[in-house]
Tab-separated table of C-alpha atoms in Angstrom:
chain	number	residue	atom	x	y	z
A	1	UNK	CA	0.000	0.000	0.000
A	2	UNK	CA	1.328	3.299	-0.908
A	3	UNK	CA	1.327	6.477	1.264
A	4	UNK	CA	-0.991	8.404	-1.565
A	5	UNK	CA	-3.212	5.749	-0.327
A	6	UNK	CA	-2.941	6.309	3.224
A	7	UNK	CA	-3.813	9.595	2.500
A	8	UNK	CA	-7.958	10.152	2.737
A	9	UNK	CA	-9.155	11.935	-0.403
A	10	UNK	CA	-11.840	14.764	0.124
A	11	UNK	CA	-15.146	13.349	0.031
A	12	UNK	CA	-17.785	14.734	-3.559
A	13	UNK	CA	-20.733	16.407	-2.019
A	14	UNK	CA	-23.554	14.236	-2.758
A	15	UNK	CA	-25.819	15.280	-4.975
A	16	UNK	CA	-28.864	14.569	-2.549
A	17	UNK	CA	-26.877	17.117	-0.179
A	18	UNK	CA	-26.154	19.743	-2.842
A	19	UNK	CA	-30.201	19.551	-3.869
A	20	UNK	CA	-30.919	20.382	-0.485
A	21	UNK	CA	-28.628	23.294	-0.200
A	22	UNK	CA	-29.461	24.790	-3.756
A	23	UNK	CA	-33.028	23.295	-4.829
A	24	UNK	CA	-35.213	25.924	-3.107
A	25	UNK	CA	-33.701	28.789	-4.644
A	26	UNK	CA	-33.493	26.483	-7.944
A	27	UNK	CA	-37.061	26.379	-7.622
A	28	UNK	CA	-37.357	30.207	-7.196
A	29	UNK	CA	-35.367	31.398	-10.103
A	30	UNK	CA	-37.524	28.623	-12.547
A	31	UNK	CA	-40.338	29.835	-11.385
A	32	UNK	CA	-39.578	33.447	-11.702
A	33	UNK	CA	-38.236	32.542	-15.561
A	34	UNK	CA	-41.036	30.777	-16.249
A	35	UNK	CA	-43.811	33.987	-14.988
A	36	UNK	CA	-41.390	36.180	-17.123
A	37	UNK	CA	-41.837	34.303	-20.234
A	38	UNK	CA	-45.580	33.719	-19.717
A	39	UNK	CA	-47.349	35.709	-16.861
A	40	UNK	CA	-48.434	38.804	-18.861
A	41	UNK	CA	-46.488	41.869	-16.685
A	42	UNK	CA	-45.370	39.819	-14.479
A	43	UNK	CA	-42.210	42.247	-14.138
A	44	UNK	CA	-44.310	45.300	-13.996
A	45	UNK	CA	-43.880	47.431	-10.622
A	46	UNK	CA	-47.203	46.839	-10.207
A	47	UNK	CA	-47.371	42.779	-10.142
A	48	UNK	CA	-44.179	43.422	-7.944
A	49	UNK	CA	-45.811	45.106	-5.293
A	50	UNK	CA	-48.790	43.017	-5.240
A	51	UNK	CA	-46.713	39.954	-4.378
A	52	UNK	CA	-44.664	41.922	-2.317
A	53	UNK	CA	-47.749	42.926	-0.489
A	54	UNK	CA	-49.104	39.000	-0.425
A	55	UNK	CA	-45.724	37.324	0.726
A	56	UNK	CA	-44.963	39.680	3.451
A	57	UNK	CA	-47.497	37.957	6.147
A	58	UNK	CA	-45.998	34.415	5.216
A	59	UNK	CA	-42.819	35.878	5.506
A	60	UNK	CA	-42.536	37.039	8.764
A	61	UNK	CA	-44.847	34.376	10.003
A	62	UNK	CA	-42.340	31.998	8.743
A	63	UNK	CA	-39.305	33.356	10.292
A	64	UNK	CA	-40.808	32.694	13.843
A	65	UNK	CA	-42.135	29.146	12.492
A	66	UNK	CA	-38.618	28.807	11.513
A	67	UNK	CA	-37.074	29.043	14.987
A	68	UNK	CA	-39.678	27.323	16.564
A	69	UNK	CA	-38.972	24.442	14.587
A	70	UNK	CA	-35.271	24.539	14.956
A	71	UNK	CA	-35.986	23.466	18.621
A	72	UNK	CA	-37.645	20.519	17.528
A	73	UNK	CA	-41.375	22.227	17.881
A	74	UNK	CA	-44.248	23.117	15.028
A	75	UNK	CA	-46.434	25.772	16.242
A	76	UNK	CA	-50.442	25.385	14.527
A	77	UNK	CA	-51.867	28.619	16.049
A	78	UNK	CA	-50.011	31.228	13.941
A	79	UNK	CA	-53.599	31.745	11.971
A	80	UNK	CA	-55.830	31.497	15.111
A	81	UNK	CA	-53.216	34.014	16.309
A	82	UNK	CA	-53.551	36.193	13.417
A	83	UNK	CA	-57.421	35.934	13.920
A	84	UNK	CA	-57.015	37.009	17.518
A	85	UNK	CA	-55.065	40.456	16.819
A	86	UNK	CA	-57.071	41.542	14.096
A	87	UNK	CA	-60.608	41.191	15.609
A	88	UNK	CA	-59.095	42.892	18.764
A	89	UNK	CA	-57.511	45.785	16.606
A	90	UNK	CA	-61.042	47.449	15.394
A	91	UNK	CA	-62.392	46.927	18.921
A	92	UNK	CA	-59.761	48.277	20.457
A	93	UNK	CA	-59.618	51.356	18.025
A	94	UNK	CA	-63.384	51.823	18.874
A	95	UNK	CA	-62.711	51.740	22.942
A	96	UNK	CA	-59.990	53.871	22.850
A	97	UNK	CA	-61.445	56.581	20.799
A	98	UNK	CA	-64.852	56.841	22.972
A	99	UNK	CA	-62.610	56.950	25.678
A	100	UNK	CA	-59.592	59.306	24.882
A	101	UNK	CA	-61.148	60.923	21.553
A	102	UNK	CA	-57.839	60.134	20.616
A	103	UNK	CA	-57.515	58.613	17.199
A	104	UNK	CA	-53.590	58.795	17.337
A	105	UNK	CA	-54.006	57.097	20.305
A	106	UNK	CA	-56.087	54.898	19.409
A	107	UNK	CA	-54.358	53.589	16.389
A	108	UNK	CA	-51.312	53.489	18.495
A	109	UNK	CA	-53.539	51.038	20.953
A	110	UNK	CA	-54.699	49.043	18.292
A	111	UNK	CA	-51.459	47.832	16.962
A	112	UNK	CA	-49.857	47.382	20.770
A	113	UNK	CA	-52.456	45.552	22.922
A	114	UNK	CA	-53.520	42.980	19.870
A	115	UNK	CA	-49.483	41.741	19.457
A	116	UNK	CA	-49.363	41.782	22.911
A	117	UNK	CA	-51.974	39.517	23.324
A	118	UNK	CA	-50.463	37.364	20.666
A	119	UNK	CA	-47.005	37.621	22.354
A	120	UNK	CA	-48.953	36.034	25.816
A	121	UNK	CA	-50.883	33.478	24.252
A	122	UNK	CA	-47.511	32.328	22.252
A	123	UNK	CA	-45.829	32.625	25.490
A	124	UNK	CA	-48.758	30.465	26.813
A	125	UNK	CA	-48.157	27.277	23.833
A	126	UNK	CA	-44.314	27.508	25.119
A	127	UNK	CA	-45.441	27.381	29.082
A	128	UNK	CA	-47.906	24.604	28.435
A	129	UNK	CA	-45.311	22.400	26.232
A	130	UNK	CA	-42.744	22.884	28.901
A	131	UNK	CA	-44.249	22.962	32.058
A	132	UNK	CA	-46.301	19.776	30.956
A	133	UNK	CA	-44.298	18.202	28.564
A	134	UNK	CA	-46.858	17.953	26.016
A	135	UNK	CA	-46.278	17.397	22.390
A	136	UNK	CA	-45.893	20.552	20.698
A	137	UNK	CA	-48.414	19.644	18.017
A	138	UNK	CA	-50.579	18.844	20.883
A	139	UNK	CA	-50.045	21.796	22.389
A	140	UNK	CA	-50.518	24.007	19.382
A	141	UNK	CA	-53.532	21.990	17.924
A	142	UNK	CA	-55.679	23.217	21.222
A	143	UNK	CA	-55.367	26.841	20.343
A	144	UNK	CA	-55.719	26.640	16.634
A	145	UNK	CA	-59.512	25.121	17.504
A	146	UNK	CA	-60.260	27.582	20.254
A	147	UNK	CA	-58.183	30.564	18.905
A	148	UNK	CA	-60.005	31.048	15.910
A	149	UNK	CA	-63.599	30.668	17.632
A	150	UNK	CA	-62.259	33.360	20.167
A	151	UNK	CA	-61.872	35.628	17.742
A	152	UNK	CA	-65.575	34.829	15.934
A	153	UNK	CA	-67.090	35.145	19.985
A	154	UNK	CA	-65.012	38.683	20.169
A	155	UNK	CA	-66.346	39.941	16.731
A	156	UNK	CA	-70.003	38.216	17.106
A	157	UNK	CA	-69.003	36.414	13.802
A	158	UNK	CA	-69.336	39.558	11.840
A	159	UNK	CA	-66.800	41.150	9.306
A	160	UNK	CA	-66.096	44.553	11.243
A	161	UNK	CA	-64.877	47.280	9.030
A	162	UNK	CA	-61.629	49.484	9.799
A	163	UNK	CA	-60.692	51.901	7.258
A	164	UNK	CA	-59.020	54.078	9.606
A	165	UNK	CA	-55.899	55.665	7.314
A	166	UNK	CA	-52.899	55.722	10.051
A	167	UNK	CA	-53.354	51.424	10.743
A	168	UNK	CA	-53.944	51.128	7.044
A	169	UNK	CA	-49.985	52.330	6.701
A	170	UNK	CA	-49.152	48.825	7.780
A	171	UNK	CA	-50.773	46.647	5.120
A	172	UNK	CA	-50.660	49.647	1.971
A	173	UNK	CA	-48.542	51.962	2.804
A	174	UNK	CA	-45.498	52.615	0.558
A	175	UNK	CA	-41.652	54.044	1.046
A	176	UNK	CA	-39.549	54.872	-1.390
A	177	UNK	CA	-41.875	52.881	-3.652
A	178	UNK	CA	-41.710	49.764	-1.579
A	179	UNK	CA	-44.512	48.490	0.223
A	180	UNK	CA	-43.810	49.060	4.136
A	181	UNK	CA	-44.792	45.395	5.343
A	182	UNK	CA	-42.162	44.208	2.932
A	183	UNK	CA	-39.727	46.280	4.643
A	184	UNK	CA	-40.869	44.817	7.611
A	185	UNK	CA	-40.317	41.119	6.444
A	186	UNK	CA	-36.545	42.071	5.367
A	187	UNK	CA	-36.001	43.458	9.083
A	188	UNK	CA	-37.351	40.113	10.289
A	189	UNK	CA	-35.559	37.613	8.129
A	190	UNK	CA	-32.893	39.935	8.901
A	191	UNK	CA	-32.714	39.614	12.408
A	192	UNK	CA	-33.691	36.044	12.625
A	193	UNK	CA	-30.909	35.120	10.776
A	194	UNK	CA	-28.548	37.535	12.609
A	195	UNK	CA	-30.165	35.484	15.898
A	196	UNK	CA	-29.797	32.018	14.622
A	197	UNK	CA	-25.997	33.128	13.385
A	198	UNK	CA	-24.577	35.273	15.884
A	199	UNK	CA	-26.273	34.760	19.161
A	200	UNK	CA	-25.917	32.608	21.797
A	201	UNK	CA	-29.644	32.431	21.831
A	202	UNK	CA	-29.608	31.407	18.528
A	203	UNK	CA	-26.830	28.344	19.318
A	204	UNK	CA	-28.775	27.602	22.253
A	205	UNK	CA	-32.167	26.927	20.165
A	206	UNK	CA	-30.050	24.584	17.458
A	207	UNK	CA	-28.879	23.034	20.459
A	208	UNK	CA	-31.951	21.956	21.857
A	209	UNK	CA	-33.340	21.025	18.315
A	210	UNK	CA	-30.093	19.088	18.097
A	211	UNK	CA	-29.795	17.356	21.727
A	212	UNK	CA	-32.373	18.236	23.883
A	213	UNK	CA	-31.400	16.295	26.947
A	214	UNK	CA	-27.740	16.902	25.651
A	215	UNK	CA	-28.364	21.055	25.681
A	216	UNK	CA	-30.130	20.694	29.066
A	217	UNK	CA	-27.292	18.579	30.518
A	218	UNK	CA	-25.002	21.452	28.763
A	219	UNK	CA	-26.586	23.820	31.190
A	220	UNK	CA	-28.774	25.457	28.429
A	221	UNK	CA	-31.964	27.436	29.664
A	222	UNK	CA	-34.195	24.719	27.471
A	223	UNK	CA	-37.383	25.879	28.888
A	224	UNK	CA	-36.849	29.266	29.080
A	225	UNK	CA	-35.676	29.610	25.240
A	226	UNK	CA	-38.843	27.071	24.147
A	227	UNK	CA	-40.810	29.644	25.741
A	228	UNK	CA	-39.201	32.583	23.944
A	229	UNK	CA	-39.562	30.977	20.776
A	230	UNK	CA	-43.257	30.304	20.945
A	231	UNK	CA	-43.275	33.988	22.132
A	232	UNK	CA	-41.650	35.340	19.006
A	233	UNK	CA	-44.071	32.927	17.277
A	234	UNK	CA	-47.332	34.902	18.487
A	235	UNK	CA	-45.076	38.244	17.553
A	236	UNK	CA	-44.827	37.223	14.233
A	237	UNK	CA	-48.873	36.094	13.981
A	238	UNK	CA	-50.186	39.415	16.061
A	239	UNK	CA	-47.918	41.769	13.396
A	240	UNK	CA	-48.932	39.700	10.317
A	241	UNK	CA	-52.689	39.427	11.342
A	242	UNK	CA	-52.912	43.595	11.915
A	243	UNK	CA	-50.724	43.447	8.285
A	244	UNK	CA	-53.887	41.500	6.760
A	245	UNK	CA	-56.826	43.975	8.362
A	246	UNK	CA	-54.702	46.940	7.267
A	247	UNK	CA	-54.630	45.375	3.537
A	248	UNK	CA	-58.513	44.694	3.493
A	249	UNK	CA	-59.735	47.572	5.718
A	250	UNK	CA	-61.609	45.283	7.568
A	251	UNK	CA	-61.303	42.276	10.022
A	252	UNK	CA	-63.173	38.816	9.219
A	253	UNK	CA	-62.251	35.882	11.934
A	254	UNK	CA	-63.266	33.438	9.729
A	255	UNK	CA	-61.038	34.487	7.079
A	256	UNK	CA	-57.978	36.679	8.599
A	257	UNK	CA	-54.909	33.898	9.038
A	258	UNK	CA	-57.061	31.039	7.566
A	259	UNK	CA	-54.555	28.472	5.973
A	260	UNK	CA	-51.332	30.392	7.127
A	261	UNK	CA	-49.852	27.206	9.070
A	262	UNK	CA	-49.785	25.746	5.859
A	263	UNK	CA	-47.665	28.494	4.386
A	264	UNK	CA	-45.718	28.821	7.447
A	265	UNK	CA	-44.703	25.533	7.775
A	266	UNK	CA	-43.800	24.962	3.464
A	267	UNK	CA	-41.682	27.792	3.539
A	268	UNK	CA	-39.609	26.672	6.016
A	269	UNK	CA	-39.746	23.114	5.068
A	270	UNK	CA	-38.563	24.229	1.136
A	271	UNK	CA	-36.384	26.654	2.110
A	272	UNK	CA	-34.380	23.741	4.008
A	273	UNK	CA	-34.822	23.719	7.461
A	274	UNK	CA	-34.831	20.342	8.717
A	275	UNK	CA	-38.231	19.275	10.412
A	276	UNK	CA	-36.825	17.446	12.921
A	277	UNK	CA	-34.865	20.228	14.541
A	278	UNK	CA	-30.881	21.193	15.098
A	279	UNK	CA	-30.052	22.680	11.799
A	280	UNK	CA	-32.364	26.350	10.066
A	281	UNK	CA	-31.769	28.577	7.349
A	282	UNK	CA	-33.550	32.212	7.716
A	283	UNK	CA	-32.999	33.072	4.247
A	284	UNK	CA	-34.035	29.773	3.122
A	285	UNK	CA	-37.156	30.169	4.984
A	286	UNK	CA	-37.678	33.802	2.730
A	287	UNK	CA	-36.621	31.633	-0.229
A	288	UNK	CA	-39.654	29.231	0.501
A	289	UNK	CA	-42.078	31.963	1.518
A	290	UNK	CA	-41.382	33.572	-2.139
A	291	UNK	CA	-41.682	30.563	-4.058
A	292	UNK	CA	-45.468	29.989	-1.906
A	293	UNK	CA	-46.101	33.051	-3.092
A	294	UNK	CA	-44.895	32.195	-6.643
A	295	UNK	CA	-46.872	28.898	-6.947
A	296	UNK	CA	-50.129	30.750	-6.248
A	297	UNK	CA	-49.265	33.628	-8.627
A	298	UNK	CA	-48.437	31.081	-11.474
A	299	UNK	CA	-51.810	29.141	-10.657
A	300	UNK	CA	-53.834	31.631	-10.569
A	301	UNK	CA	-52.165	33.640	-14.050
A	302	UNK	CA	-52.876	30.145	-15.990
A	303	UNK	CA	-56.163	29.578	-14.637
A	304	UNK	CA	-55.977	26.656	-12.291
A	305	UNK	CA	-58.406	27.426	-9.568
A	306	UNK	CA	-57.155	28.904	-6.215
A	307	UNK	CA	-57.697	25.955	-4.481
A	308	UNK	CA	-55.495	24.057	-6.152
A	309	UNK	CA	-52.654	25.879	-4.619
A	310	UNK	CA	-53.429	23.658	-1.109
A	311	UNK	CA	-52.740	20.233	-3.352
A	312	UNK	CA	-49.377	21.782	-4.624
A	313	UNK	CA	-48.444	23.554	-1.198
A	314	UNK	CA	-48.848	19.549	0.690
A	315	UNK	CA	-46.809	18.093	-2.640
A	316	UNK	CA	-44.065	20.877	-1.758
A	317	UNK	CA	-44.274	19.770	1.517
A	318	UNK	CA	-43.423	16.206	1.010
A	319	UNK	CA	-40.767	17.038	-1.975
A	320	UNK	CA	-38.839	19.240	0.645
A	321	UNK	CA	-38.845	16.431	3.389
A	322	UNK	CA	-37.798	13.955	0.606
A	323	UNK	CA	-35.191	16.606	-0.378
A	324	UNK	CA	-33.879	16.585	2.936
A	325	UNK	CA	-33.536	12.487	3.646
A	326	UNK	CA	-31.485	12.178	0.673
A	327	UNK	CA	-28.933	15.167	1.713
A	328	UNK	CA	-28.794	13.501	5.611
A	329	UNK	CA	-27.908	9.931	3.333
């Protein structure tokens, strides 16, 4: 045996491994060639901001969804969630300004109290998964049923109009051309994957998706970052559910967040975060969100019916986890 054959020879990246790294965005730039060539103005500024203006609540709904699963966890209230803050955004409006005759302040109350009661009932799915070590699907399941019927109880079932100009910034306002809640979406991929990178948050939450029992024995705060997590979860849902009133003008519980775990979950499952926990991608997760966004845009411009999109969404789904067994083989 020679020494040139003692010496170990860098191993090819498999191609299963290189799909998963590259498909997603792959995926993206086929799709955007193929709307180019076909979708009639697809490039104009005006398609551009429409699907700017669409993606954005996936977006930053999937960034959270993103981190949550990176511990290991799926969170299924992130529409019930949505529901939640934007039936209590028109009645809080309403309350403030009979109160205060403030409609500054009352805009200003309407975006605060309805994340912050998202934020509490996130907190809530992290506290009830930890403190009694129920399954996070479990956990999340209960408040998808009962959050959405909260919100139809709060709002009597009725569609409750709120046209009011200053909230209506969030979902259609514009700056430097550029709609605002797809400004907000860069500053949370952004910061998500500044978190998962460069903080010791962010190590610790790949650490319990990695290890659990390992990260706790490490002397990581497990239940104190699950919580934060699910927190950041009902964040994202409060912001993206006030995003959705602002872009209708009006506040439906039936309808505000309906299908958005969906979304959620196939962005960051085809932008390449692994389902099982221990290893996320932030930008992959915008990757995903954009080609969501894409699929329905493409659907809808060649006249396959809306619903359609749900059939393609679950076959994404189940492509991205086949994606990923082949690059862990």
């Amino acid at each position: 045996m020679t020494d040139r054959a003692l010496v170990p020879r860098p191993r090819r990246l498999s191609a299963g491994l290189a799909l998963r790294r590259n498909g997603a965005v792959l995926a993206l730039a086929v799709l955007l060639a193929f709307n180019a060539a076909v979708t009639p103005y697809f490039l104009s500024p005006g398609t551009l901001n429409i699907n700017l203006t669409q993606v954005a609540p996936i977006g930053i709904v999937a960034v959270a969804m993103t981190l949550v699963i990176a511990t290991g966890g799926i969170d299924l209230s992130v529409g019930s969630l949505m529901a939640i803050a934007g039936a209590l955004a028109p009645i809080v409006y309403a309350a403030a300004l009979a109160r205060f005759g403030s409609a500054g302040l009352g805009v200003a109350l309407s975006i605060a109290l309805p994340v912050l009661a998202a934020i509490a009932l996130g907190w809530l799915n992290g506290a009830v998964i930890t403190r009694y070590r129920i399954q996070p699907i479990v956990a999340t399941l209960v408040l998808y049923i009962a959050g959405r019927g909260i919100a139809q109880v709060m709002t009597n079932g009725n569609v409750q109009s709120f046209a009011q100009p200053a909230f209506g910034f969030l979902g259609l306002g514009r700056i430097l051309g550029v709609p605002f809640q797809a400004l907000l979406m860069v500053a949370a991929v952004a910061a998500g994957a500044f978190a998962l990178k460069r903080s010791l948050v962010g190590r610790q939450i790949l650490a319990i998706g990695g290890n659990e029992r390992a990260a706790r024995l490490s002397g990581v705060p497990v239940v104190r970052v699950k919580r934060l997590v699910y927190a950041l979860s009902g964040l994202a849902s409060g912001v993206a559910g006030l995003i959705t009133v602002a872009i209708n003008s009006s506040s439906d519980a039936n309808l505000v967040g309906s299908g958005m775990e969906l979304d959620a979950i196939a962005a960051v499952a085809v932008g390449g975060t692994l389902l099982a926990g221990g290893r996320a991608t932030v930008v992959g997760t915008l990757v995903g969100a954009l080609i969501i966004q894409l699929v329905r845009t493409t659907l809808i411009a060649n006249g396959v019916p809306d619903a359609a999109a749900l059939v393609v969404k679950a076959a994404l789904i189940l492509g991205a986890v086949w994606i990923q067994r082949q690059g862990r083989s």
